[in-house]
PDB file of C-alpha atoms and ligand atoms in Angstrom:
ATOM      1  CA  MET A   1      14.221   3.147  10.677  1.00 43.00           C
ATOM      2  CA  SER A   2      10.609   2.435   9.446  1.00 49.00           C
ATOM      3  CA  GLY A   3      10.562  -1.227  10.549  1.00 81.00           C
ATOM      4  CA  PHE A   4      10.055  -2.268   6.859  1.00 95.00           C
ATOM      5  CA  SER A   5      13.157  -4.147   5.678  1.00 97.00           C
ATOM      6  CA  ILE A   6      14.362  -4.499   2.154  1.00 98.00           C
ATOM      7  CA  SER A   7      13.918  -8.345   2.691  1.00 97.00           C
ATOM      8  CA  TRP A   8      10.228  -8.084   3.866  1.00 97.00           C
ATOM      9  CA  LEU A   9       9.342  -5.711   0.929  1.00 98.00           C
ATOM     10  CA  ASP A  10      11.012  -8.044  -1.572  1.00 98.00           C
ATOM     11  CA  LEU A  11       9.257 -10.904  -0.040  1.00 97.00           C
ATOM     12  CA  ARG A  12       5.817  -9.541  -0.465  1.00 97.00           C
ATOM     13  CA  GLU A  13       6.301  -7.970  -3.932  1.00 97.00           C
ATOM     14  CA  ARG A  14       5.351 -10.958  -5.979  1.00 97.00           C
ATOM     15  CA  ALA A  15       2.103 -11.500  -3.941  1.00 98.00           C
ATOM     16  CA  ASP A  16       1.488  -7.592  -4.347  1.00 98.00           C
ATOM     17  CA  PHE A  17       1.984  -7.608  -7.939  1.00 98.00           C
ATOM     18  CA  ALA A  18      -0.298 -10.563  -8.573  1.00 98.00           C
ATOM     19  CA  ALA A  19      -2.807  -8.859  -6.189  1.00 98.00           C
ATOM     20  CA  ARG A  20      -3.057  -5.464  -7.722  1.00 98.00           C
ATOM     21  CA  ASP A  21      -6.174  -4.811  -9.812  1.00 98.00           C
ATOM     22  CA  LYS A  22      -4.933  -4.586 -13.482  1.00 98.00           C
ATOM     23  CA  THR A  23      -8.099  -3.010 -14.653  1.00 98.00           C
ATOM     24  CA  LEU A  24      -7.634   0.111 -12.488  1.00 98.00           C
ATOM     25  CA  VAL A  25      -4.046   0.363 -13.750  1.00 98.00           C
ATOM     26  CA  ILE A  26      -5.182   0.320 -17.398  1.00 97.00           C
ATOM     27  CA  GLN A  27      -7.719   3.087 -16.593  1.00 97.00           C
ATOM     28  CA  LEU A  28      -5.005   5.148 -14.818  1.00 97.00           C
ATOM     29  CA  LEU A  29      -2.458   4.787 -17.645  1.00 96.00           C
ATOM     30  CA  ALA A  30      -5.263   5.803 -20.173  1.00 95.00           C
ATOM     31  CA  TRP A  31      -6.082   8.871 -18.115  1.00 95.00           C
ATOM     32  CA  LEU A  32      -2.561   9.833 -17.861  1.00 92.00           C
ATOM     33  CA  ALA A  33      -2.093   9.696 -21.631  1.00 89.00           C
ATOM     34  CA  SER A  34      -5.446  11.671 -22.296  1.00 87.00           C
ATOM     35  CA  PRO A  35      -5.436  15.309 -23.289  1.00 77.00           C
ATOM     36  CA  GLU A  36      -7.176  16.189 -20.057  1.00 77.00           C
ATOM     37  CA  ALA A  37      -4.256  14.971 -17.922  1.00 78.00           C
ATOM     38  CA  SER A  38      -1.547  15.464 -20.250  1.00 70.00           C
ATOM     39  CA  ASN A  39       0.279  18.727 -21.028  1.00 64.00           C
ATOM     40  CA  GLY A  40       2.819  17.108 -23.455  1.00 65.00           C
ATOM     41  CA  ALA A  41       5.636  16.841 -21.019  1.00 69.00           C
ATOM     42  CA  ASP A  42       6.578  13.536 -19.251  1.00 76.00           C
ATOM     43  CA  PRO A  43       4.364  13.261 -16.221  1.00 89.00           C
ATOM     44  CA  LEU A  44       5.696  13.744 -12.744  1.00 94.00           C
ATOM     45  CA  VAL A  45       4.412  10.906 -10.467  1.00 97.00           C
ATOM     46  CA  VAL A  46       5.154  11.232  -6.738  1.00 98.00           C
ATOM     47  CA  ASP A  47       5.158   7.795  -4.963  1.00 98.00           C
ATOM     48  CA  LEU A  48       4.535   8.073  -1.172  1.00 98.00           C
ATOM     49  CA  GLY A  49       6.133   5.676   1.130  1.00 98.00           C
ATOM     50  CA  SER A  50       7.804   4.277  -1.823  1.00 98.00           C
ATOM     51  CA  GLY A  51      10.139   1.721  -0.051  1.00 98.00           C
ATOM     52  CA  THR A  52      12.468   0.304  -2.793  1.00 98.00           C
ATOM     53  CA  GLY A  53      10.180   1.299  -5.733  1.00 98.00           C
ATOM     54  CA  SER A  54       7.579  -1.457  -5.994  1.00 98.00           C
ATOM     55  CA  THR A  55       4.999   0.824  -7.487  1.00 98.00           C
ATOM     56  CA  LEU A  56       7.302   2.131  -9.969  1.00 98.00           C
ATOM     57  CA  ARG A  57       8.236  -1.539 -10.948  1.00 98.00           C
ATOM     58  CA  ALA A  58       4.650  -2.653 -10.985  1.00 98.00           C
ATOM     59  CA  LEU A  59       3.429   0.171 -13.385  1.00 98.00           C
ATOM     60  CA  ALA A  60       6.462  -0.214 -15.510  1.00 96.00           C
ATOM     61  CA  LYS A  61       5.513  -4.009 -15.875  1.00 97.00           C
ATOM     62  CA  LEU A  62       1.983  -3.112 -16.674  1.00 97.00           C
ATOM     63  CA  GLY A  63       3.170  -0.734 -19.633  1.00 94.00           C
ATOM     64  CA  ALA A  64       3.588   2.534 -18.014  1.00 93.00           C
ATOM     65  CA  PRO A  65       5.506   4.962 -20.389  1.00 86.00           C
ATOM     66  CA  LYS A  66       8.136   7.222 -19.467  1.00 82.00           C
ATOM     67  CA  PHE A  67       7.311   9.120 -16.211  1.00 89.00           C
ATOM     68  CA  VAL A  68       9.371  11.296 -13.992  1.00 94.00           C
ATOM     69  CA  TRP A  69       9.238   9.483 -10.685  1.00 97.00           C
ATOM     70  CA  ARG A  70       9.691  11.230  -7.287  1.00 98.00           C
ATOM     71  CA  LEU A  71       9.920   8.607  -4.492  1.00 98.00           C
ATOM     72  CA  VAL A  72       9.289   9.871  -0.981  1.00 98.00           C
ATOM     73  CA  ASP A  73      10.008   7.848   2.032  1.00 98.00           C
ATOM     74  CA  HIS A  74      11.390   8.572   5.517  1.00 98.00           C
ATOM     75  CA  ASP A  75      13.699   5.581   5.408  1.00 98.00           C
ATOM     76  CA  GLY A  76      17.005   6.570   3.548  1.00 98.00           C
ATOM     77  CA  ALA A  77      18.070   2.971   3.118  1.00 98.00           C
ATOM     78  CA  LEU A  78      15.081   2.004   1.175  1.00 98.00           C
ATOM     79  CA  LEU A  79      15.383   5.065  -1.106  1.00 98.00           C
ATOM     80  CA  ASP A  80      19.106   4.144  -1.612  1.00 98.00           C
ATOM     81  CA  GLU A  81      18.008   0.650  -2.569  1.00 98.00           C
ATOM     82  CA  ALA A  82      15.412   2.092  -5.081  1.00 98.00           C
ATOM     83  CA  LEU A  83      18.241   4.210  -6.614  1.00 98.00           C
ATOM     84  CA  LYS A  84      20.616   1.546  -6.754  1.00 97.00           C
ATOM     85  CA  ARG A  85      18.064  -0.782  -8.637  1.00 97.00           C
ATOM     86  CA  HIS A  86      16.670   1.964 -11.052  1.00 96.00           C
ATOM     87  CA  LEU A  87      18.773   5.242 -11.327  1.00 92.00           C
ATOM     88  CA  LYS A  88      20.078   4.083 -14.706  1.00 92.00           C
ATOM     89  CA  THR A  89      16.910   3.150 -16.203  1.00 93.00           C
ATOM     90  CA  PHE A  90      14.320   5.463 -14.906  1.00 94.00           C
ATOM     91  CA  LEU A  91      14.029   9.246 -14.442  1.00 95.00           C
ATOM     92  CA  ILE A  92      14.133   9.276 -10.603  1.00 96.00           C
ATOM     93  CA  GLU A  93      14.374  11.859  -7.746  1.00 96.00           C
ATOM     94  CA  ASP A  94      14.534  10.583  -4.303  1.00 97.00           C
ATOM     95  CA  TYR A  95      13.354  12.666  -1.413  1.00 98.00           C
ATOM     96  CA  GLN A  96      13.694  11.707   2.279  1.00 98.00           C
ATOM     97  CA  ALA A  97      10.681  13.040   4.287  1.00 97.00           C
ATOM     98  CA  ASP A  98       8.340  12.328   6.967  1.00 98.00           C
ATOM     99  CA  LEU A  99       4.842  12.025   5.198  1.00 98.00           C
ATOM    100  CA  THR A 100       3.110  13.437   8.399  1.00 97.00           C
ATOM    101  CA  VAL A 101       4.831  16.907   7.733  1.00 97.00           C
ATOM    102  CA  MET A 102       2.164  17.687   5.099  1.00 95.00           C
ATOM    103  CA  ASP A 103       3.215  21.180   4.319  1.00 93.00           C
ATOM    104  CA  GLU A 104       6.821  20.019   3.277  1.00 92.00           C
ATOM    105  CA  LEU A 105       5.800  17.078   1.064  1.00 96.00           C
ATOM    106  CA  PRO A 106       7.105  17.613  -2.353  1.00 96.00           C
ATOM    107  CA  LEU A 107       3.846  17.147  -4.396  1.00 96.00           C
ATOM    108  CA  GLY A 108       4.347  20.323  -6.379  1.00 93.00           C
ATOM    109  CA  GLY A 109       3.600  19.619 -10.175  1.00 92.00           C
ATOM    110  CA  ALA A 110       2.445  15.993  -9.598  1.00 95.00           C
ATOM    111  CA  ARG A 111      -0.024  14.882 -12.072  1.00 94.00           C
ATOM    112  CA  LEU A 112      -0.376  11.682 -10.274  1.00 97.00           C
ATOM    113  CA  VAL A 113       0.317  10.677  -6.630  1.00 98.00           C
ATOM    114  CA  THR A 114       0.680   6.852  -5.959  1.00 98.00           C
ATOM    115  CA  ALA A 115       1.188   4.644  -2.928  1.00 98.00           C
ATOM    116  CA  SER A 116       1.215   0.974  -2.162  1.00 98.00           C
ATOM    117  CA  ALA A 117       0.467  -0.640   1.070  1.00 98.00           C
ATOM    118  CA  LEU A 118       0.594   2.771   2.883  1.00 98.00           C
ATOM    119  CA  PHE A 119      -2.944   4.086   3.864  1.00 98.00           C
ATOM    120  CA  ASP A 120      -3.647   1.544   6.212  1.00 98.00           C
ATOM    121  CA  LEU A 121      -0.857   2.735   8.390  1.00 98.00           C
ATOM    122  CA  ALA A 122      -2.040   6.363   7.922  1.00 98.00           C
ATOM    123  CA  SER A 123      -4.571   8.298  10.057  1.00 98.00           C
ATOM    124  CA  SER A 124      -7.742  10.188   8.988  1.00 98.00           C
ATOM    125  CA  ASP A 125      -6.015  13.475   9.504  1.00 98.00           C
ATOM    126  CA  PHE A 126      -3.275  12.590   7.092  1.00 98.00           C
ATOM    127  CA  VAL A 127      -5.863  11.511   4.506  1.00 98.00           C
ATOM    128  CA  ASP A 128      -7.866  14.748   4.939  1.00 98.00           C
ATOM    129  CA  LYS A 129      -4.897  16.974   4.464  1.00 98.00           C
ATOM    130  CA  LEU A 130      -3.493  14.940   1.601  1.00 98.00           C
ATOM    131  CA  VAL A 131      -6.710  14.965  -0.322  1.00 98.00           C
ATOM    132  CA  GLU A 132      -7.017  18.832   0.291  1.00 97.00           C
ATOM    133  CA  ARG A 133      -3.536  19.122  -1.336  1.00 97.00           C
ATOM    134  CA  LEU A 134      -4.314  16.823  -4.162  1.00 97.00           C
ATOM    135  CA  HIS A 135      -7.563  18.604  -4.877  1.00 96.00           C
ATOM    136  CA  ARG A 136      -5.909  22.073  -4.952  1.00 95.00           C
ATOM    137  CA  GLN A 137      -3.453  21.020  -7.455  1.00 93.00           C
ATOM    138  CA  ARG A 138      -5.726  18.616  -9.418  1.00 94.00           C
ATOM    139  CA  SER A 139      -3.591  15.517  -9.030  1.00 96.00           C
ATOM    140  CA  GLY A 140      -4.747  12.038  -9.513  1.00 97.00           C
ATOM    141  CA  LEU A 141      -4.245   9.375  -6.841  1.00 98.00           C
ATOM    142  CA  TYR A 142      -3.626   5.702  -7.229  1.00 98.00           C
ATOM    143  CA  ALA A 143      -3.583   4.026  -3.884  1.00 98.00           C
ATOM    144  CA  ALA A 144      -2.986   0.228  -4.034  1.00 98.00           C
ATOM    145  CA  LEU A 145      -3.137  -2.576  -1.720  1.00 98.00           C
ATOM    146  CA  ASN A 146      -4.959  -1.131   1.303  1.00 98.00           C
ATOM    147  CA  TYR A 147      -5.591  -3.918   3.822  1.00 98.00           C
ATOM    148  CA  ASN A 148      -9.256  -4.252   4.196  1.00 98.00           C
ATOM    149  CA  GLY A 149      -9.711  -6.506   7.228  1.00 98.00           C
ATOM    150  CA  ILE A 150     -10.823  -9.536   5.372  1.00 98.00           C
ATOM    151  CA  MET A 151      -8.585 -12.523   6.037  1.00 98.00           C
ATOM    152  CA  SER A 152      -9.418 -16.189   5.557  1.00 98.00           C
ATOM    153  CA  TRP A 153      -7.452 -19.500   5.803  1.00 98.00           C
ATOM    154  CA  GLU A 154      -7.939 -23.022   4.341  1.00 98.00           C
ATOM    155  CA  PRO A 155      -7.918 -25.389   5.965  1.00 98.00           C
ATOM    156  CA  ALA A 156      -9.856 -23.538   8.796  1.00 98.00           C
ATOM    157  CA  HIS A 157      -8.886 -23.375  12.431  1.00 98.00           C
ATOM    158  CA  PRO A 158     -11.301 -22.684  15.420  1.00 98.00           C
ATOM    159  CA  LEU A 159      -9.276 -19.650  16.314  1.00 98.00           C
ATOM    160  CA  ASP A 160      -9.047 -18.051  12.751  1.00 98.00           C
ATOM    161  CA  ALA A 161     -11.992 -15.580  13.570  1.00 98.00           C
ATOM    162  CA  ALA A 162     -10.718 -14.684  16.887  1.00 98.00           C
ATOM    163  CA  VAL A 163      -7.104 -14.086  15.624  1.00 98.00           C
ATOM    164  CA  GLY A 164      -8.353 -12.079  12.751  1.00 98.00           C
ATOM    165  CA  ALA A 165     -10.586  -9.896  14.900  1.00 98.00           C
ATOM    166  CA  ALA A 166      -7.551  -9.215  17.219  1.00 98.00           C
ATOM    167  CA  PHE A 167      -5.278  -8.465  14.195  1.00 98.00           C
ATOM    168  CA  ASN A 168      -7.809  -6.019  12.935  1.00 98.00           C
ATOM    169  CA  LYS A 169      -7.853  -4.234  16.275  1.00 98.00           C
ATOM    170  CA  ASP A 170      -4.022  -4.135  16.279  1.00 98.00           C
ATOM    171  CA  GLN A 171      -4.075  -2.518  12.910  1.00 98.00           C
ATOM    172  CA  LEU A 172      -5.506   0.651  14.432  1.00 98.00           C
ATOM    173  CA  ARG A 173      -2.245   1.196  16.512  1.00 97.00           C
ATOM    174  CA  ASP A 174      -0.330   4.354  15.825  1.00 97.00           C
ATOM    175  CA  LYS A 175       2.174   3.728  13.121  1.00 96.00           C
ATOM    176  CA  GLY A 176       3.541   7.285  13.312  1.00 96.00           C
ATOM    177  CA  PHE A 177       0.596   9.042  11.687  1.00 97.00           C
ATOM    178  CA  GLY A 178      -1.569   8.989  14.813  1.00 97.00           C
ATOM    179  CA  HIS A 179      -4.518   6.509  15.237  1.00 97.00           C
ATOM    180  CA  ALA A 180      -4.235   4.344  12.236  1.00 98.00           C
ATOM    181  CA  LEU A 181      -7.155   3.658   9.859  1.00 98.00           C
ATOM    182  CA  GLY A 182      -6.097   0.143   9.364  1.00 98.00           C
ATOM    183  CA  PRO A 183      -8.911  -1.897   7.675  1.00 98.00           C
ATOM    184  CA  ASP A 184     -11.035   1.220   7.196  1.00 98.00           C
ATOM    185  CA  ALA A 185      -8.308   3.098   5.107  1.00 98.00           C
ATOM    186  CA  ALA A 186      -9.772   2.514   1.601  1.00 98.00           C
ATOM    187  CA  ASN A 187     -13.174   3.281   2.622  1.00 98.00           C
ATOM    188  CA  TYR A 188     -12.052   6.492   4.422  1.00 98.00           C
ATOM    189  CA  LEU A 189     -10.089   7.286   1.327  1.00 98.00           C
ATOM    190  CA  GLN A 190     -12.949   6.820  -0.978  1.00 98.00           C
ATOM    191  CA  GLN A 191     -15.293   8.991   0.950  1.00 98.00           C
ATOM    192  CA  ALA A 192     -12.721  11.853   1.392  1.00 98.00           C
ATOM    193  CA  LEU A 193     -12.019  11.760  -2.325  1.00 98.00           C
ATOM    194  CA  THR A 194     -15.598  11.570  -3.413  1.00 98.00           C
ATOM    195  CA  ARG A 195     -16.461  14.683  -1.222  1.00 98.00           C
ATOM    196  CA  ALA A 196     -13.639  16.724  -2.779  1.00 98.00           C
ATOM    197  CA  GLY A 197     -15.263  15.924  -6.253  1.00 97.00           C
ATOM    198  CA  TYR A 198     -13.057  13.052  -7.540  1.00 98.00           C
ATOM    199  CA  ALA A 199     -14.356  10.311  -9.672  1.00 98.00           C
ATOM    200  CA  VAL A 200     -13.318   7.264  -7.437  1.00 98.00           C
ATOM    201  CA  PHE A 201     -12.914   3.773  -8.611  1.00 98.00           C
ATOM    202  CA  THR A 202     -12.113   0.919  -6.302  1.00 98.00           C
ATOM    203  CA  ALA A 203     -11.282  -2.711  -6.850  1.00 98.00           C
ATOM    204  CA  LEU A 204     -10.500  -5.712  -4.618  1.00 98.00           C
ATOM    205  CA  SER A 205      -6.837  -6.933  -4.756  1.00 98.00           C
ATOM    206  CA  PRO A 206      -6.517  -9.799  -2.385  1.00 98.00           C
ATOM    207  CA  TRP A 207      -3.274 -11.747  -1.659  1.00 98.00           C
ATOM    208  CA  VAL A 208      -4.167 -15.401  -2.507  1.00 98.00           C
ATOM    209  CA  LEU A 209      -1.258 -17.211  -0.822  1.00 98.00           C
ATOM    210  CA  THR A 210      -0.456 -20.615  -1.939  1.00 97.00           C
ATOM    211  CA  ALA A 211       2.501 -23.018  -1.842  1.00 97.00           C
ATOM    212  CA  ALA A 212       4.507 -20.528  -4.127  1.00 96.00           C
ATOM    213  CA  ASP A 213       4.212 -17.980  -1.331  1.00 97.00           C
ATOM    214  CA  ALA A 214       4.942 -20.163   1.517  1.00 98.00           C
ATOM    215  CA  THR A 215       7.968 -18.066   2.789  1.00 98.00           C
ATOM    216  CA  LEU A 216       5.736 -14.940   2.775  1.00 98.00           C
ATOM    217  CA  THR A 217       2.899 -16.775   4.414  1.00 98.00           C
ATOM    218  CA  ASN A 218       5.264 -18.014   7.163  1.00 98.00           C
ATOM    219  CA  GLU A 219       6.420 -14.557   8.022  1.00 97.00           C
ATOM    220  CA  LEU A 220       2.967 -13.357   7.915  1.00 98.00           C
ATOM    221  CA  ILE A 221       1.642 -15.949  10.344  1.00 98.00           C
ATOM    222  CA  ARG A 222       4.483 -15.399  12.805  1.00 98.00           C
ATOM    223  CA  GLY A 223       4.050 -11.561  12.458  1.00 98.00           C
ATOM    224  CA  ILE A 224       0.225 -11.924  13.217  1.00 98.00           C
ATOM    225  CA  SER A 225       0.785 -14.233  16.070  1.00 98.00           C
ATOM    226  CA  ALA A 226       3.325 -11.746  17.659  1.00 98.00           C
ATOM    227  CA  ALA A 227       0.942  -8.809  17.071  1.00 98.00           C
ATOM    228  CA  VAL A 228      -1.933 -10.284  18.869  1.00 98.00           C
ATOM    229  CA  ALA A 229      -0.086 -12.178  21.582  1.00 98.00           C
ATOM    230  CA  THR A 230      -0.845  -9.526  24.340  1.00 97.00           C
ATOM    231  CA  GLY A 231      -3.677  -7.144  24.837  1.00 97.00           C
ATOM    232  CA  TYR A 232      -6.469  -8.958  22.976  1.00 97.00           C
ATOM    233  CA  GLY A 233      -7.522 -11.586  25.404  1.00 97.00           C
ATOM    234  CA  LEU A 234      -6.205 -14.582  23.301  1.00 98.00           C
ATOM    235  CA  ASP A 235      -5.145 -17.653  25.327  1.00 98.00           C
ATOM    236  CA  THR A 236      -1.311 -18.141  24.935  1.00 98.00           C
ATOM    237  CA  VAL A 237      -1.470 -21.903  24.410  1.00 98.00           C
ATOM    238  CA  GLU A 238      -4.351 -21.740  21.845  1.00 98.00           C
ATOM    239  CA  LEU A 239      -2.510 -19.083  20.003  1.00 98.00           C
ATOM    240  CA  LYS A 240       0.594 -21.075  19.767  1.00 98.00           C
ATOM    241  CA  ASN A 241      -1.602 -24.038  18.615  1.00 98.00           C
ATOM    242  CA  TRP A 242      -2.990 -21.713  15.849  1.00 98.00           C
ATOM    243  CA  GLU A 243       0.315 -20.644  14.975  1.00 98.00           C
ATOM    244  CA  THR A 244       1.575 -24.176  14.636  1.00 98.00           C
ATOM    245  CA  PHE A 245      -1.402 -25.342  12.715  1.00 98.00           C
ATOM    246  CA  ARG A 246      -1.132 -22.453  10.247  1.00 98.00           C
ATOM    247  CA  LEU A 247       2.489 -22.873   9.683  1.00 98.00           C
ATOM    248  CA  ALA A 248       2.019 -26.572   8.950  1.00 98.00           C
ATOM    249  CA  HIS A 249      -0.219 -25.732   6.068  1.00 98.00           C
ATOM    250  CA  THR A 250       1.656 -23.076   4.322  1.00 97.00           C
ATOM    251  CA  THR A 251       2.501 -25.289   1.498  1.00 97.00           C
ATOM    252  CA  THR A 252      -0.820 -27.246   1.213  1.00 97.00           C
ATOM    253  CA  GLY A 253      -3.413 -24.530   2.238  1.00 97.00           C
ATOM    254  CA  ILE A 254      -4.577 -21.143   0.983  1.00 98.00           C
ATOM    255  CA  GLY A 255      -4.572 -17.885   2.786  1.00 98.00           C
ATOM    256  CA  THR A 256      -6.441 -14.850   1.507  1.00 98.00           C
ATOM    257  CA  VAL A 257      -5.627 -11.321   2.718  1.00 98.00           C
ATOM    258  CA  GLY A 258      -7.985  -8.767   1.543  1.00 98.00           C
ATOM    259  CA  HIS A 259      -6.921  -5.405   0.125  1.00 98.00           C
ATOM    260  CA  LEU A 260      -8.709  -2.718  -1.957  1.00 98.00           C
ATOM    261  CA  ASP A 261      -7.174  -0.646  -4.591  1.00 98.00           C
ATOM    262  CA  VAL A 262      -8.221   3.044  -5.077  1.00 98.00           C
ATOM    263  CA  LEU A 263      -8.021   5.134  -8.243  1.00 98.00           C
ATOM    264  CA  ALA A 264      -9.205   8.816  -7.861  1.00 98.00           C
ATOM    265  CA  LEU A 265      -9.268  11.036 -10.966  1.00 97.00           C
ATOM    266  CA  PRO A 266      -9.860  14.801 -10.750  1.00 95.00           C
ATOM    267  CA  ALA A 267     -12.994  16.105 -12.422  1.00 87.00           C
ATOM    268  CA  PRO A 268     -12.348  17.422 -15.920  1.00 80.00           C
ATOM    269  CA  SER A 269     -11.549  21.142 -15.799  1.00 72.00           C
ATOM    270  CA  SER A 270     -14.406  23.362 -17.129  1.00 60.00           C
ATOM    271  CA  ALA A 271     -11.903  25.789 -18.626  1.00 50.00           C
TER     272      ALA A 271
HETATM  273  C1  SAM B   1       4.344  -1.183   3.780  1.00 71.65           C
HETATM  274  S1  SAM B   1       5.657  -0.238   3.255  1.00 71.65           S
HETATM  275  C2  SAM B   1       5.303  -0.228   1.557  1.00 71.65           C
HETATM  276  C3  SAM B   1       6.367   0.159   0.644  1.00 71.65           C
HETATM  277  C4  SAM B   1       6.169   0.228  -0.966  1.00 71.65           C
HETATM  278  N1  SAM B   1       5.210   1.166  -1.099  1.00 71.65           N
HETATM  279  C5  SAM B   1       5.824  -1.105  -1.236  1.00 71.65           C
HETATM  280  O1  SAM B   1       4.791  -1.379  -1.793  1.00 71.65           O
HETATM  281  O2  SAM B   1       6.690  -2.128  -1.319  1.00 71.65           O
HETATM  282  C6  SAM B   1       5.287   1.358   3.909  1.00 71.65           C
HETATM  283  C7  SAM B   1       6.406   2.315   3.483  1.00 71.65           C
HETATM  284  O3  SAM B   1       6.043   3.500   4.037  1.00 71.65           O
HETATM  285  C8  SAM B   1       7.052   4.113   4.487  1.00 71.65           C
HETATM  286  N2  SAM B   1       6.691   5.071   5.574  1.00 71.65           N
HETATM  287  C9  SAM B   1       5.902   4.689   6.714  1.00 71.65           C
HETATM  288  N3  SAM B   1       5.736   5.767   7.498  1.00 71.65           N
HETATM  289  C10 SAM B   1       6.278   6.837   6.963  1.00 71.65           C
HETATM  290  C11 SAM B   1       6.368   8.201   7.320  1.00 71.65           C
HETATM  291  N4  SAM B   1       5.828   8.629   8.324  1.00 71.65           N
HETATM  292  N5  SAM B   1       6.987   8.894   6.442  1.00 71.65           N
HETATM  293  C12 SAM B   1       7.511   8.496   5.083  1.00 71.65           C
HETATM  294  N6  SAM B   1       7.517   7.248   4.870  1.00 71.65           N
HETATM  295  C13 SAM B   1       6.877   6.404   5.692  1.00 71.65           C
HETATM  296  C14 SAM B   1       8.042   3.015   4.980  1.00 71.65           C
HETATM  297  O4  SAM B   1       9.375   3.409   5.186  1.00 71.65           O
HETATM  298  C15 SAM B   1       7.786   2.012   3.834  1.00 71.65           C
HETATM  299  O5  SAM B   1       8.758   2.266   2.933  1.00 71.65           O
END
């Protein structure tokens, strides 16, 4: 339904986990445990666009205590897979919903809202409405792995820059939320949250793809090549040469795909 298969999400999870900025997670967990954020009960964390539960797994690995997780996704198969993997070991609610229907999103009572690899798909309108809701109920936000448009490859190829620029334009295509923020997602999010009075912290979280990630890199290169094949003025033969060159170096070269993690904490209440 969503175009994100379980196998693709599994494939990227190792690189995603390695890339996540751990300092922001430590700061997030400290805030959740603080008297300011805590009311004594297990915190409710709502993960938007949860897929199979990658954020839950990452935070658990990094020492998160017992949370009540509410996973929200429009893809029922991904939610079923998350439950299959975690229902016996975590407190989980699943909720199948389209995130664009903001008024119906089950955010009530959430001390923290999380998302991974989501906001680059989203629109400015979605961010504005979400920030307004978060602010109203004083929830924190942890949004990891927002693609920031910075991609580099070793060894270099003459078409790298042109392919990267075309890919960044393609990232702006509507992914169901309206015109996508693409590489500008984290900046937009940061500005909207700052305007709403949040303390906002960001950190780079690039994928650094080496031989160990060769299968992921292969899929990524094929995906990039397909995405930019039409509509961006790239010569078909040159693009094929680029793809062949890049695929030939997945076990010997290095690819870097930039992301930015964002942590937003509500201002302490004055009461
Ligand atoms: C790139 S995947 C990331 C999944 C997961 N957070 C992870 O890091 O593995 C984006 C997720 O957002 C979900 N998604 C995309 N558009 C959505 C929408 N309009 N409503 C609900 N979920 C959506 C997809 O089904 C998918 O699970």
